[in-house]
CSV table of C-alpha atoms in Angstrom, one decimal:
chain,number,residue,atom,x,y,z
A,15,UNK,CA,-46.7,10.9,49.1
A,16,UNK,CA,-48.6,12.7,52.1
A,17,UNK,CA,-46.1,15.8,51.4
A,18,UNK,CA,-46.8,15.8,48.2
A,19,UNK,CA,-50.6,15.8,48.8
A,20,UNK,CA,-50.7,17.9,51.5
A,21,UNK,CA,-49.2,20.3,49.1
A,22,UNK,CA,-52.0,19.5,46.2
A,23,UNK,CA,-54.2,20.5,49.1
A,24,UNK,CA,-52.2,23.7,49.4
A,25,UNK,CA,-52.5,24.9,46.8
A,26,UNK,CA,-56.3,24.0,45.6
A,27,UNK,CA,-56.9,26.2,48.4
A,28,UNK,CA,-54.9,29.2,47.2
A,29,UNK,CA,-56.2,28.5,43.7
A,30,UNK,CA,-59.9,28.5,45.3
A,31,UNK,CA,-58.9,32.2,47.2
A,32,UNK,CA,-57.7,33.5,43.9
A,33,UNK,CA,-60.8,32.8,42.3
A,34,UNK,CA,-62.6,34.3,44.9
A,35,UNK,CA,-60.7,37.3,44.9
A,36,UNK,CA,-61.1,37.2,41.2
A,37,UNK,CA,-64.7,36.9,41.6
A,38,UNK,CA,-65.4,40.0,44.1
A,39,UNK,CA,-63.0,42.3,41.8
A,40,UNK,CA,-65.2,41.7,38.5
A,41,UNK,CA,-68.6,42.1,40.6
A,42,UNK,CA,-66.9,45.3,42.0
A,43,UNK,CA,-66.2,46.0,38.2
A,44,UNK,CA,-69.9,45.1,36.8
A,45,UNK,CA,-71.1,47.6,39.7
A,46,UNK,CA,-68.5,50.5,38.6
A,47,UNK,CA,-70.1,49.5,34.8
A,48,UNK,CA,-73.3,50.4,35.5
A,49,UNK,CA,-72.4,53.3,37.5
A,50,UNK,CA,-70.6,54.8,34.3
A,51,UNK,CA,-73.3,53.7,31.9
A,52,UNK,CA,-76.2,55.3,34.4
A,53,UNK,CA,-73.9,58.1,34.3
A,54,UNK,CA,-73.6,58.7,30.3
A,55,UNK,CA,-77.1,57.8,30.0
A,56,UNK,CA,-77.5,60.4,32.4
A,57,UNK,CA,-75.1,62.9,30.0
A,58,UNK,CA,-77.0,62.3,26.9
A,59,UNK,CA,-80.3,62.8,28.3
A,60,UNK,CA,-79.0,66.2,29.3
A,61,UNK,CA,-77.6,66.9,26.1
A,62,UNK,CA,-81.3,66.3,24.6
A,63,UNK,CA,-82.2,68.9,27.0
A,64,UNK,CA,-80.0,71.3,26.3
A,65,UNK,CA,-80.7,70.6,22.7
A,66,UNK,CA,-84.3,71.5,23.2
A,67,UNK,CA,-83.4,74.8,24.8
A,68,UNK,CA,-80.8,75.3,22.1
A,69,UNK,CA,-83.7,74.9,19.9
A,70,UNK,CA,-85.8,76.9,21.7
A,71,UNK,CA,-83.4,79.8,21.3
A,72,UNK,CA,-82.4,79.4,17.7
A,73,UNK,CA,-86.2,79.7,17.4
A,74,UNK,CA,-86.3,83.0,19.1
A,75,UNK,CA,-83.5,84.4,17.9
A,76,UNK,CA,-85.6,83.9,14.6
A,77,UNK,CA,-88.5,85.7,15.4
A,78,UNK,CA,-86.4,88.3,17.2
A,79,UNK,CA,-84.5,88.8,13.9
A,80,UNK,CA,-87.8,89.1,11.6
A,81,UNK,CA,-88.9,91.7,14.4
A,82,UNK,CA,-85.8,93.8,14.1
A,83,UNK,CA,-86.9,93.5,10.1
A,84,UNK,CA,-90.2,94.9,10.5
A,85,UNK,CA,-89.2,97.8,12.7
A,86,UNK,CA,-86.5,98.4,10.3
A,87,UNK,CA,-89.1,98.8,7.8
A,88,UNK,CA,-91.0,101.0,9.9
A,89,UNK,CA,-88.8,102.9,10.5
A,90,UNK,CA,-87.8,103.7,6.8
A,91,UNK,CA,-91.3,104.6,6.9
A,92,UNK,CA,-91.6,106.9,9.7
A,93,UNK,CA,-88.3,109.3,7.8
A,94,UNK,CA,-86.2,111.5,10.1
A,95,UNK,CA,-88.8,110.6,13.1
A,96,UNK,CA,-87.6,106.8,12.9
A,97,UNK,CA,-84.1,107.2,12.6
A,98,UNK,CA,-83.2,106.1,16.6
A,99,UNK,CA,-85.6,103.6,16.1
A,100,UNK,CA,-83.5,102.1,13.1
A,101,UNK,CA,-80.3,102.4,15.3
A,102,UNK,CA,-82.1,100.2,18.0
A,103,UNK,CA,-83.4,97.6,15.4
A,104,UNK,CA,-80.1,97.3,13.9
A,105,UNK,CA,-78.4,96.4,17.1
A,106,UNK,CA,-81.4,94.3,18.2
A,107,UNK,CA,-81.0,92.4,14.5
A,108,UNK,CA,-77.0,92.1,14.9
A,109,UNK,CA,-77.2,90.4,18.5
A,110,UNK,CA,-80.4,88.2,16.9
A,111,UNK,CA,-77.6,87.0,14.1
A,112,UNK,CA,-74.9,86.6,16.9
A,113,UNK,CA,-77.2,84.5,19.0
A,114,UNK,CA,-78.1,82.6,15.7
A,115,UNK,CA,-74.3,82.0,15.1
A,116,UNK,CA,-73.7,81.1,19.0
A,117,UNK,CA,-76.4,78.5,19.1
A,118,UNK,CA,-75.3,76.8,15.6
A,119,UNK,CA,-71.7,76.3,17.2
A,120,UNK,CA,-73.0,75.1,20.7
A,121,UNK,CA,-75.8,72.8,18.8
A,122,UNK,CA,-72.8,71.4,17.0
A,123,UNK,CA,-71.1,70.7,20.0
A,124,UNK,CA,-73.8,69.0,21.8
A,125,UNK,CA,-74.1,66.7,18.8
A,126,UNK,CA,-70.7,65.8,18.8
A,127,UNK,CA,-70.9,65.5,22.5
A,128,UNK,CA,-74.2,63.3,22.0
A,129,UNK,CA,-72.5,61.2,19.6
A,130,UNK,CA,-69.4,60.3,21.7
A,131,UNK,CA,-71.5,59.9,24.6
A,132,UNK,CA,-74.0,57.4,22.3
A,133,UNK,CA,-70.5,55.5,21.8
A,134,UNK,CA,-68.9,55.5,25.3
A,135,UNK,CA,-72.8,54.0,26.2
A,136,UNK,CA,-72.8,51.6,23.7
A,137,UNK,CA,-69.0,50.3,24.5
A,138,UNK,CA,-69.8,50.2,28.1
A,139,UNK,CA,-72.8,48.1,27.0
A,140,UNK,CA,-70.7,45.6,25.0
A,141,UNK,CA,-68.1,45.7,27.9
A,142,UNK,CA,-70.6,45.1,30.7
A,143,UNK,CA,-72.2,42.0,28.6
A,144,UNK,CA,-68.1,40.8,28.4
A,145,UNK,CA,-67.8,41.5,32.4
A,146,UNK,CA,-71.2,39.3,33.1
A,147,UNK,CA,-70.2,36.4,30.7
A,148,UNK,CA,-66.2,36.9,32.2
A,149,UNK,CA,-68.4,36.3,35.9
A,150,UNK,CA,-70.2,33.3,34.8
A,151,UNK,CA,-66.6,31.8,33.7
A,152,UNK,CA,-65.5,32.4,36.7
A,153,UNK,CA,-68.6,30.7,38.5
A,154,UNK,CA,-68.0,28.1,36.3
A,155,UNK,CA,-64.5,27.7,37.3
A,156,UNK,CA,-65.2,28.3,40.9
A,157,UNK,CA,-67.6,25.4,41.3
A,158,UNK,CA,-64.9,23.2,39.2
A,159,UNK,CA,-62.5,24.3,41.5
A,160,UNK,CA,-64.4,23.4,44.4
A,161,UNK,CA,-65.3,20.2,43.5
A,162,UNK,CA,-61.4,19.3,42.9
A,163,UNK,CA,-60.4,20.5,46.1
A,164,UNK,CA,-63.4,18.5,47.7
A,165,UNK,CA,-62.0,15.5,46.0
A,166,UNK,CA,-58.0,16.2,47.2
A,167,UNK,CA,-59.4,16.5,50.4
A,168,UNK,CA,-61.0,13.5,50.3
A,169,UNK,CA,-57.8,11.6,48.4
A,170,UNK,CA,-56.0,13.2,51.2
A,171,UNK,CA,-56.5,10.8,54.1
A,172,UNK,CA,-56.3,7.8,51.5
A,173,UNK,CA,-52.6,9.1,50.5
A,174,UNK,CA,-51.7,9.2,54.1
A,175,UNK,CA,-53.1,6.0,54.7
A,176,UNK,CA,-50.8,4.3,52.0
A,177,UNK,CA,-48.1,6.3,52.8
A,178,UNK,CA,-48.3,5.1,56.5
A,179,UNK,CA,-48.7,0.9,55.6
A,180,UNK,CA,-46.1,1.5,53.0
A,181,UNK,CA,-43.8,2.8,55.9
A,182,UNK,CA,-45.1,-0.2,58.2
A,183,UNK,CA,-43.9,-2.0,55.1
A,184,UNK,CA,-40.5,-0.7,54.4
A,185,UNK,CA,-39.9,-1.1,58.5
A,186,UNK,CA,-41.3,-4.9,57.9
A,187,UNK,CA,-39.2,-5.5,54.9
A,188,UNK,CA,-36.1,-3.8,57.5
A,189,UNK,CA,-37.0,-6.1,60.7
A,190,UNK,CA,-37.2,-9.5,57.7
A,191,UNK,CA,-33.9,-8.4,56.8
A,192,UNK,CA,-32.7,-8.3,60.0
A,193,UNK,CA,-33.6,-11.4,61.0
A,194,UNK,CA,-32.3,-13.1,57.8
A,195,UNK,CA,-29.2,-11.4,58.9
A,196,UNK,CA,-29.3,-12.8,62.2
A,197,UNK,CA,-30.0,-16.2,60.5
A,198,UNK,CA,-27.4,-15.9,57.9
A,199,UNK,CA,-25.2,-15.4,61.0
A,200,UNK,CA,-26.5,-18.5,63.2
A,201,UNK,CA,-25.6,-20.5,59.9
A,202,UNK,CA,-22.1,-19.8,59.8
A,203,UNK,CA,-22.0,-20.0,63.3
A,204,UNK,CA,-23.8,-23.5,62.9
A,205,UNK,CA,-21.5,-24.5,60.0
A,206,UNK,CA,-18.3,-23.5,62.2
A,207,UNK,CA,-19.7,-25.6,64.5
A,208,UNK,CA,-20.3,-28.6,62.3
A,209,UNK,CA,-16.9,-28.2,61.2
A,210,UNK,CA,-14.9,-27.7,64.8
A,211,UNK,CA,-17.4,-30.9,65.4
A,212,UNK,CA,-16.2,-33.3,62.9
A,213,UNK,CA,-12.5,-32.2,63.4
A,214,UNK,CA,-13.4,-33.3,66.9
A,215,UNK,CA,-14.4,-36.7,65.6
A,216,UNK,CA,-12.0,-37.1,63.0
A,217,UNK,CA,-9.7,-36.6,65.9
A,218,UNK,CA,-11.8,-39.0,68.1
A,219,UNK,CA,-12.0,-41.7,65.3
A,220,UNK,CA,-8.7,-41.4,65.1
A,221,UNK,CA,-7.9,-41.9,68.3
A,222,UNK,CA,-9.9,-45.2,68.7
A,223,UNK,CA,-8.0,-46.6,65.2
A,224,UNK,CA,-4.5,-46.2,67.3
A,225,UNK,CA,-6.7,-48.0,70.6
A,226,UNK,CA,-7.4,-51.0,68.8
A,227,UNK,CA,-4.2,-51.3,66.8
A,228,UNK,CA,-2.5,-50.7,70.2
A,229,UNK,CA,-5.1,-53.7,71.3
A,230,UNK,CA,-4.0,-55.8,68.3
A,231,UNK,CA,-0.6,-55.6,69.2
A,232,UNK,CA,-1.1,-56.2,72.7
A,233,UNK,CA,-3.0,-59.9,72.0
A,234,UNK,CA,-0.3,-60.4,69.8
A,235,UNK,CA,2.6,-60.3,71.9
A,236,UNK,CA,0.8,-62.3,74.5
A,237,UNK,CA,0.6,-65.2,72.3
């Protein structure tokens, strides 16, 4: 019994370390969960940024690309004397339509990028409410814990307690038995007695019978 609860005691202590150890790693994870989700918010406000300036150059590109219009049509205008001109306006309207084409593909991408990064925020949202209700489980189960192992070491003393008077017992119950041994053997020992004693007095009885016939016979020869 005291092995036994001195092993209950055991291992409601390991349990209780475990939980602990439980209990640090998840606060260790809600801390690396709102690293990340500072982080992506972090990511998508820069992607709004870059947006803007993604915006800010699509705009330009715009106006660059009417200018290179208008001095194309000035230059039409101005004949042989605008003909350089044209060339320039040309080039400055191709690199407008690049820049137009660039900044439709990286606006694309940011959106993409925005739009993961929405979802990775809102998963790590959802995960860091499961991590906080997974901590106050484990609180929970901590304090449940806790209180068991309060109560086996309190039981604990009582268990060794019984275990002690029932081994004063079992040696009680060993010296009654010895001593009904011991009297079992006086018995005998007393019977054998009785017995060697009335062969004795069988003997002696005997004995007296053969006096007085002896007696008997004596009187009777006298007379």
């Amino acid at each position: 019994v005291s092995l036994k609860a001195n092993e209950t005691k055991s291992f409601a202590d390991s349990g209780k370390q475990s939980i602990d150890e439980m209990s640090e790693t998840i606060r260790n994870l809600v801390g690396v969960t709102e690293s990340v989700s500072k982080k992506l918010s972090l990511i998508n406000k820069n992607a709004d940024n870059i947006s803007n300036i993604i915006s800010t150059i699509t705009k330009v590109a715009d106006q660059t690309n009417l200018l290179s219009l208008n001095a194309a049509i000035e230059a039409e205008k101005a004949g042989k004397y605008g003909k350089g001109f044209s060339v320039v306006a040309k080039e400055i309207r191709r690199l407008a339509d690049q820049t137009a084409v660039a900044t439709l593909d990286i606006e694309k991408m940011i959106k993409e990028m925005q739009s993961s990064v929405k979802s990775g925020v809102e998963e790590m949202d959802k995960f860091f409410v499961e991590v906080r209700l997974s901590v106050s489980a484990i609180e929970v189960i901590k304090q449940q814990l806790e209180k068991i192992i309060k109560n086996v070491h309190e039981i604990s003393p009582r268990f060794i307690a019984v275990n002690d008077g029932m081994m004063n017992q079992a040696q009680g119950a060993d010296q009654i038995n010895e001593a009904i041994m011991q009297l079992s053997a006086s018995a005998e020992e007393t019977a054998a007695a009785i017995k060697g004693f009335n062969k004795v007095a069988e003997e002696l009885n005997e004995a007296v019978k053969n006096l007085e016939n002896e007696i008997e016979q004596f009187h009777a020869d006298e007379n």
